[in-house]
PDB file of C-alpha atoms in Angstrom:
ATOM      1  CA  UNK A 793      69.874 118.948 103.051  1.00 41.00           C
ATOM      2  CA  UNK A 794      69.336 116.167 105.577  1.00 50.00           C
ATOM      3  CA  UNK A 795      68.956 116.572 109.352  1.00 56.00           C
ATOM      4  CA  UNK A 796      70.605 113.750 111.331  1.00 63.00           C
ATOM      5  CA  UNK A 797      68.188 114.376 114.234  1.00 63.00           C
ATOM      6  CA  UNK A 798      65.103 113.762 112.095  1.00 63.00           C
ATOM      7  CA  UNK A 799      64.124 110.576 110.348  1.00 65.00           C
ATOM      8  CA  UNK A 800      61.077 109.497 108.387  1.00 68.00           C
ATOM      9  CA  UNK A 801      59.425 106.633 110.229  1.00 69.00           C
ATOM     10  CA  UNK A 802      56.859 105.879 107.567  1.00 72.00           C
ATOM     11  CA  UNK A 803      56.097 107.100 104.071  1.00 72.00           C
ATOM     12  CA  UNK A 804      52.805 106.412 102.343  1.00 71.00           C
ATOM     13  CA  UNK A 805      54.115 107.640  99.019  1.00 73.00           C
ATOM     14  CA  UNK A 806      52.645 110.644  97.301  1.00 76.00           C
ATOM     15  CA  UNK A 807      48.981 109.976  98.070  1.00 79.00           C
ATOM     16  CA  UNK A 808      47.397 111.000 101.374  1.00 81.00           C
ATOM     17  CA  UNK A 809      45.997 108.451 103.810  1.00 82.00           C
ATOM     18  CA  UNK A 810      42.217 108.762 103.960  1.00 86.00           C
ATOM     19  CA  UNK A 811      40.511 108.508 107.340  1.00 88.00           C
ATOM     20  CA  UNK A 812      38.849 105.251 106.266  1.00 90.00           C
ATOM     21  CA  UNK A 813      42.287 103.785 105.474  1.00 90.00           C
ATOM     22  CA  UNK A 814      43.729 104.649 108.895  1.00 91.00           C
ATOM     23  CA  UNK A 815      43.547 102.401 111.956  1.00 91.00           C
ATOM     24  CA  UNK A 816      44.693 103.848 115.288  1.00 91.00           C
ATOM     25  CA  UNK A 817      45.428 101.514 118.185  1.00 92.00           C
ATOM     26  CA  UNK A 818      45.707 103.364 121.493  1.00 90.00           C
ATOM     27  CA  UNK A 819      47.126 101.345 124.388  1.00 91.00           C
ATOM     28  CA  UNK A 820      49.318 101.701 127.481  1.00 91.00           C
ATOM     29  CA  UNK A 821      51.362  98.874 125.917  1.00 93.00           C
ATOM     30  CA  UNK A 822      52.694 101.529 123.540  1.00 95.00           C
ATOM     31  CA  UNK A 823      53.905 103.910 126.287  1.00 95.00           C
ATOM     32  CA  UNK A 824      57.593 104.548 126.897  1.00 96.00           C
ATOM     33  CA  UNK A 825      59.163 101.809 129.007  1.00 96.00           C
ATOM     34  CA  UNK A 826      60.289 102.773 132.497  1.00 95.00           C
ATOM     35  CA  UNK A 827      64.045 103.255 132.860  1.00 96.00           C
ATOM     36  CA  UNK A 828      66.172 102.241 135.857  1.00 94.00           C
ATOM     37  CA  UNK A 829      65.729 104.794 138.668  1.00 96.00           C
ATOM     38  CA  UNK A 830      69.012 106.647 138.029  1.00 95.00           C
ATOM     39  CA  UNK A 831      67.913 107.412 134.465  1.00 96.00           C
ATOM     40  CA  UNK A 832      64.387 108.436 135.550  1.00 96.00           C
ATOM     41  CA  UNK A 833      66.053 110.783 138.079  1.00 97.00           C
ATOM     42  CA  UNK A 834      68.145 112.225 135.231  1.00 96.00           C
ATOM     43  CA  UNK A 835      64.925 112.997 133.324  1.00 97.00           C
ATOM     44  CA  UNK A 836      63.626 114.855 136.399  1.00 97.00           C
ATOM     45  CA  UNK A 837      66.922 116.729 136.698  1.00 96.00           C
ATOM     46  CA  UNK A 838      66.897 117.761 133.035  1.00 95.00           C
ATOM     47  CA  UNK A 839      63.291 118.949 133.381  1.00 96.00           C
ATOM     48  CA  UNK A 840      64.039 120.894 136.556  1.00 96.00           C
ATOM     49  CA  UNK A 841      67.051 122.556 134.944  1.00 95.00           C
ATOM     50  CA  UNK A 842      65.091 123.434 131.786  1.00 93.00           C
ATOM     51  CA  UNK A 843      62.208 124.879 133.834  1.00 94.00           C
ATOM     52  CA  UNK A 844      64.590 126.971 135.955  1.00 95.00           C
ATOM     53  CA  UNK A 845      66.112 128.425 132.791  1.00 93.00           C
ATOM     54  CA  UNK A 846      62.766 128.950 131.041  1.00 92.00           C
ATOM     55  CA  UNK A 847      59.753 129.839 133.207  1.00 92.00           C
ATOM     56  CA  UNK A 848      57.372 129.425 130.249  1.00 91.00           C
ATOM     57  CA  UNK A 849      57.858 125.644 130.019  1.00 90.00           C
ATOM     58  CA  UNK A 850      55.029 123.413 131.169  1.00 89.00           C
ATOM     59  CA  UNK A 851      54.529 119.698 131.056  1.00 92.00           C
ATOM     60  CA  UNK A 852      51.633 118.339 129.049  1.00 89.00           C
ATOM     61  CA  UNK A 853      50.529 114.971 127.780  1.00 89.00           C
ATOM     62  CA  UNK A 854      51.392 113.962 124.221  1.00 92.00           C
ATOM     63  CA  UNK A 855      50.574 110.969 122.085  1.00 93.00           C
ATOM     64  CA  UNK A 856      53.575 108.649 121.746  1.00 95.00           C
ATOM     65  CA  UNK A 857      54.122 107.152 118.327  1.00 93.00           C
ATOM     66  CA  UNK A 858      55.185 103.564 118.975  1.00 94.00           C
ATOM     67  CA  UNK A 859      54.972 102.217 115.427  1.00 92.00           C
ATOM     68  CA  UNK A 860      53.356 102.530 112.011  1.00 92.00           C
ATOM     69  CA  UNK A 861      52.645  99.607 109.717  1.00 91.00           C
ATOM     70  CA  UNK A 862      50.727  98.647 106.613  1.00 90.00           C
ATOM     71  CA  UNK A 863      48.152  95.938 107.226  1.00 93.00           C
ATOM     72  CA  UNK A 864      47.380  93.128 104.767  1.00 94.00           C
ATOM     73  CA  UNK A 865      44.193  95.011 103.880  1.00 93.00           C
ATOM     74  CA  UNK A 866      46.323  97.940 102.712  1.00 89.00           C
ATOM     75  CA  UNK A 867      45.157 100.123 105.612  1.00 92.00           C
ATOM     76  CA  UNK A 868      47.752 101.995 107.657  1.00 92.00           C
ATOM     77  CA  UNK A 869      47.928 101.281 111.394  1.00 94.00           C
ATOM     78  CA  UNK A 870      49.351 103.725 113.959  1.00 92.00           C
ATOM     79  CA  UNK A 871      50.123 102.321 117.417  1.00 94.00           C
ATOM     80  CA  UNK A 872      49.897 105.147 119.956  1.00 94.00           C
ATOM     81  CA  UNK A 873      50.630 105.383 123.654  1.00 93.00           C
ATOM     82  CA  UNK A 874      51.047 108.370 125.934  1.00 93.00           C
ATOM     83  CA  UNK A 875      54.072 110.390 126.895  1.00 94.00           C
ATOM     84  CA  UNK A 876      54.685 113.931 128.103  1.00 94.00           C
ATOM     85  CA  UNK A 877      56.804 116.938 127.251  1.00 93.00           C
ATOM     86  CA  UNK A 878      59.070 116.419 130.280  1.00 96.00           C
ATOM     87  CA  UNK A 879      59.915 112.895 129.119  1.00 96.00           C
ATOM     88  CA  UNK A 880      60.489 114.177 125.576  1.00 95.00           C
ATOM     89  CA  UNK A 881      63.103 116.672 126.747  1.00 94.00           C
ATOM     90  CA  UNK A 882      64.609 114.103 129.137  1.00 96.00           C
ATOM     91  CA  UNK A 883      64.944 111.293 126.594  1.00 96.00           C
ATOM     92  CA  UNK A 884      64.911 112.408 122.962  1.00 93.00           C
ATOM     93  CA  UNK A 885      66.772 115.656 123.816  1.00 91.00           C
ATOM     94  CA  UNK A 886      68.964 114.124 126.524  1.00 94.00           C
ATOM     95  CA  UNK A 887      72.745 114.216 126.118  1.00 93.00           C
ATOM     96  CA  UNK A 888      72.431 110.469 126.804  1.00 95.00           C
ATOM     97  CA  UNK A 889      69.879 109.821 124.018  1.00 95.00           C
ATOM     98  CA  UNK A 890      72.258 107.451 122.208  1.00 95.00           C
ATOM     99  CA  UNK A 891      72.826 105.506 125.433  1.00 96.00           C
ATOM    100  CA  UNK A 892      69.054 105.284 126.044  1.00 97.00           C
ATOM    101  CA  UNK A 893      68.580 103.924 122.532  1.00 96.00           C
ATOM    102  CA  UNK A 894      71.339 101.370 123.032  1.00 97.00           C
ATOM    103  CA  UNK A 895      69.669 100.305 126.311  1.00 97.00           C
ATOM    104  CA  UNK A 896      66.367  99.972 124.451  1.00 96.00           C
ATOM    105  CA  UNK A 897      67.989  97.774 121.830  1.00 96.00           C
ATOM    106  CA  UNK A 898      69.696  95.563 124.431  1.00 97.00           C
ATOM    107  CA  UNK A 899      66.843  95.319 126.957  1.00 95.00           C
ATOM    108  CA  UNK A 900      63.740  95.381 124.751  1.00 95.00           C
ATOM    109  CA  UNK A 901      65.002  94.749 121.232  1.00 95.00           C
ATOM    110  CA  UNK A 902      63.720  98.210 120.297  1.00 93.00           C
ATOM    111  CA  UNK A 903      65.922 101.306 119.959  1.00 93.00           C
ATOM    112  CA  UNK A 904      62.988 103.550 120.895  1.00 94.00           C
ATOM    113  CA  UNK A 905      61.665 101.582 123.906  1.00 96.00           C
ATOM    114  CA  UNK A 906      62.887 104.161 126.454  1.00 97.00           C
ATOM    115  CA  UNK A 907      62.344 107.262 124.291  1.00 97.00           C
ATOM    116  CA  UNK A 908      59.316 109.564 124.585  1.00 96.00           C
ATOM    117  CA  UNK A 909      58.827 109.862 120.805  1.00 95.00           C
ATOM    118  CA  UNK A 910      55.836 112.239 120.847  1.00 93.00           C
ATOM    119  CA  UNK A 911      53.723 112.301 117.716  1.00 90.00           C
ATOM    120  CA  UNK A 912      54.403 115.531 115.858  1.00 86.00           C
ATOM    121  CA  UNK A 913      52.639 116.978 112.891  1.00 84.00           C
ATOM    122  CA  UNK A 914      53.860 119.452 110.323  1.00 85.00           C
ATOM    123  CA  UNK A 915      52.857 120.694 106.926  1.00 85.00           C
ATOM    124  CA  UNK A 916      54.293 122.553 104.008  1.00 87.00           C
ATOM    125  CA  UNK A 917      52.056 125.416 102.936  1.00 90.00           C
ATOM    126  CA  UNK A 918      52.450 126.593  99.374  1.00 91.00           C
ATOM    127  CA  UNK A 919      50.910 129.971  98.559  1.00 94.00           C
ATOM    128  CA  UNK A 920      49.163 130.793  95.294  1.00 95.00           C
ATOM    129  CA  UNK A 921      52.341 132.596  94.160  1.00 96.00           C
ATOM    130  CA  UNK A 922      54.488 129.504  94.880  1.00 95.00           C
ATOM    131  CA  UNK A 923      56.014 130.704  98.135  1.00 95.00           C
ATOM    132  CA  UNK A 924      56.486 128.351 101.082  1.00 94.00           C
ATOM    133  CA  UNK A 925      55.251 129.510 104.491  1.00 94.00           C
ATOM    134  CA  UNK A 926      57.768 129.123 107.328  1.00 94.00           C
ATOM    135  CA  UNK A 927      57.434 130.243 110.932  1.00 93.00           C
ATOM    136  CA  UNK A 928      60.200 131.539 113.166  1.00 94.00           C
ATOM    137  CA  UNK A 929      60.113 129.710 116.476  1.00 90.00           C
ATOM    138  CA  UNK A 930      60.068 131.710 119.688  1.00 90.00           C
ATOM    139  CA  UNK A 931      63.236 132.095 121.740  1.00 88.00           C
ATOM    140  CA  UNK A 932      61.207 130.582 124.596  1.00 87.00           C
ATOM    141  CA  UNK A 933      60.849 127.209 122.819  1.00 84.00           C
ATOM    142  CA  UNK A 934      62.726 124.362 124.462  1.00 82.00           C
ATOM    143  CA  UNK A 935      63.503 122.779 121.096  1.00 81.00           C
ATOM    144  CA  UNK A 936      65.014 124.641 118.125  1.00 84.00           C
ATOM    145  CA  UNK A 937      64.513 128.182 119.520  1.00 87.00           C
ATOM    146  CA  UNK A 938      64.683 131.039 116.999  1.00 91.00           C
ATOM    147  CA  UNK A 939      64.931 128.662 114.045  1.00 92.00           C
ATOM    148  CA  UNK A 940      62.591 128.555 111.063  1.00 92.00           C
ATOM    149  CA  UNK A 941      60.200 125.633 110.792  1.00 89.00           C
ATOM    150  CA  UNK A 942      57.072 124.506 108.982  1.00 88.00           C
ATOM    151  CA  UNK A 943      53.750 125.080 110.789  1.00 90.00           C
ATOM    152  CA  UNK A 944      52.984 122.170 113.089  1.00 86.00           C
ATOM    153  CA  UNK A 945      52.980 120.904 116.627  1.00 83.00           C
ATOM    154  CA  UNK A 946      51.908 118.001 118.809  1.00 80.00           C
ATOM    155  CA  UNK A 947      48.306 116.761 119.095  1.00 78.00           C
ATOM    156  CA  UNK A 948      47.013 117.082 122.660  1.00 76.00           C
ATOM    157  CA  UNK A 949      45.421 113.876 124.016  1.00 77.00           C
ATOM    158  CA  UNK A 950      43.294 115.903 126.439  1.00 68.00           C
ATOM    159  CA  UNK A 951      41.329 117.457 123.571  1.00 63.00           C
ATOM    160  CA  UNK A 952      40.577 114.218 121.741  1.00 60.00           C
ATOM    161  CA  UNK A 953      36.915 113.771 120.860  1.00 60.00           C
ATOM    162  CA  UNK A 954      37.193 109.975 120.669  1.00 61.00           C
ATOM    163  CA  UNK A 955      39.256 109.088 123.760  1.00 59.00           C
ATOM    164  CA  UNK A 956      37.669 109.870 127.140  1.00 57.00           C
ATOM    165  CA  UNK A 957      40.029 112.135 129.111  1.00 50.00           C
ATOM    166  CA  UNK A 958      39.736 109.971 132.234  1.00 54.00           C
ATOM    167  CA  UNK A 959      41.405 107.106 130.340  1.00 55.00           C
ATOM    168  CA  UNK A 960      44.459 109.240 129.530  1.00 53.00           C
ATOM    169  CA  UNK A 961      46.861 108.170 132.264  1.00 50.00           C
ATOM    170  CA  UNK A 962      50.626 108.300 132.028  1.00 43.00           C
TER     171      UNK A 962
END
């Protein structure tokens, strides 16, 4: 079964990427591009509406996955910027997401230029008796409430041991 809302950006095949084979480039150049003011206002409106409907929502910084590539050396490079949960709900989950992607393609030559695209992680856990572990999401979640999912989440830039928190500016 395939989910039209999810796509695989990069596949390294069936072998894991070792830490020594991973290069991470962190730069404001990889942040989401600013939209015209009417669209930025729409993001604020979506956030305000979501927060009114769900008092447990809070905005937090997230790493933004700009791109992944394989270098000539064979190492894998991740280009990361910053985004936030508000921008994620206001772009990737916006009713106008297709329009924002079309604008990105036309203005920046990149479908994802105006999208938040937070880096998410997930894993499939297989038990010793060959069962797969799934979690049921809370009804308070802003995305996919009450659905089953693999364990995962979004890395928090503020708890990085290698990037000083004072350099994390949206």
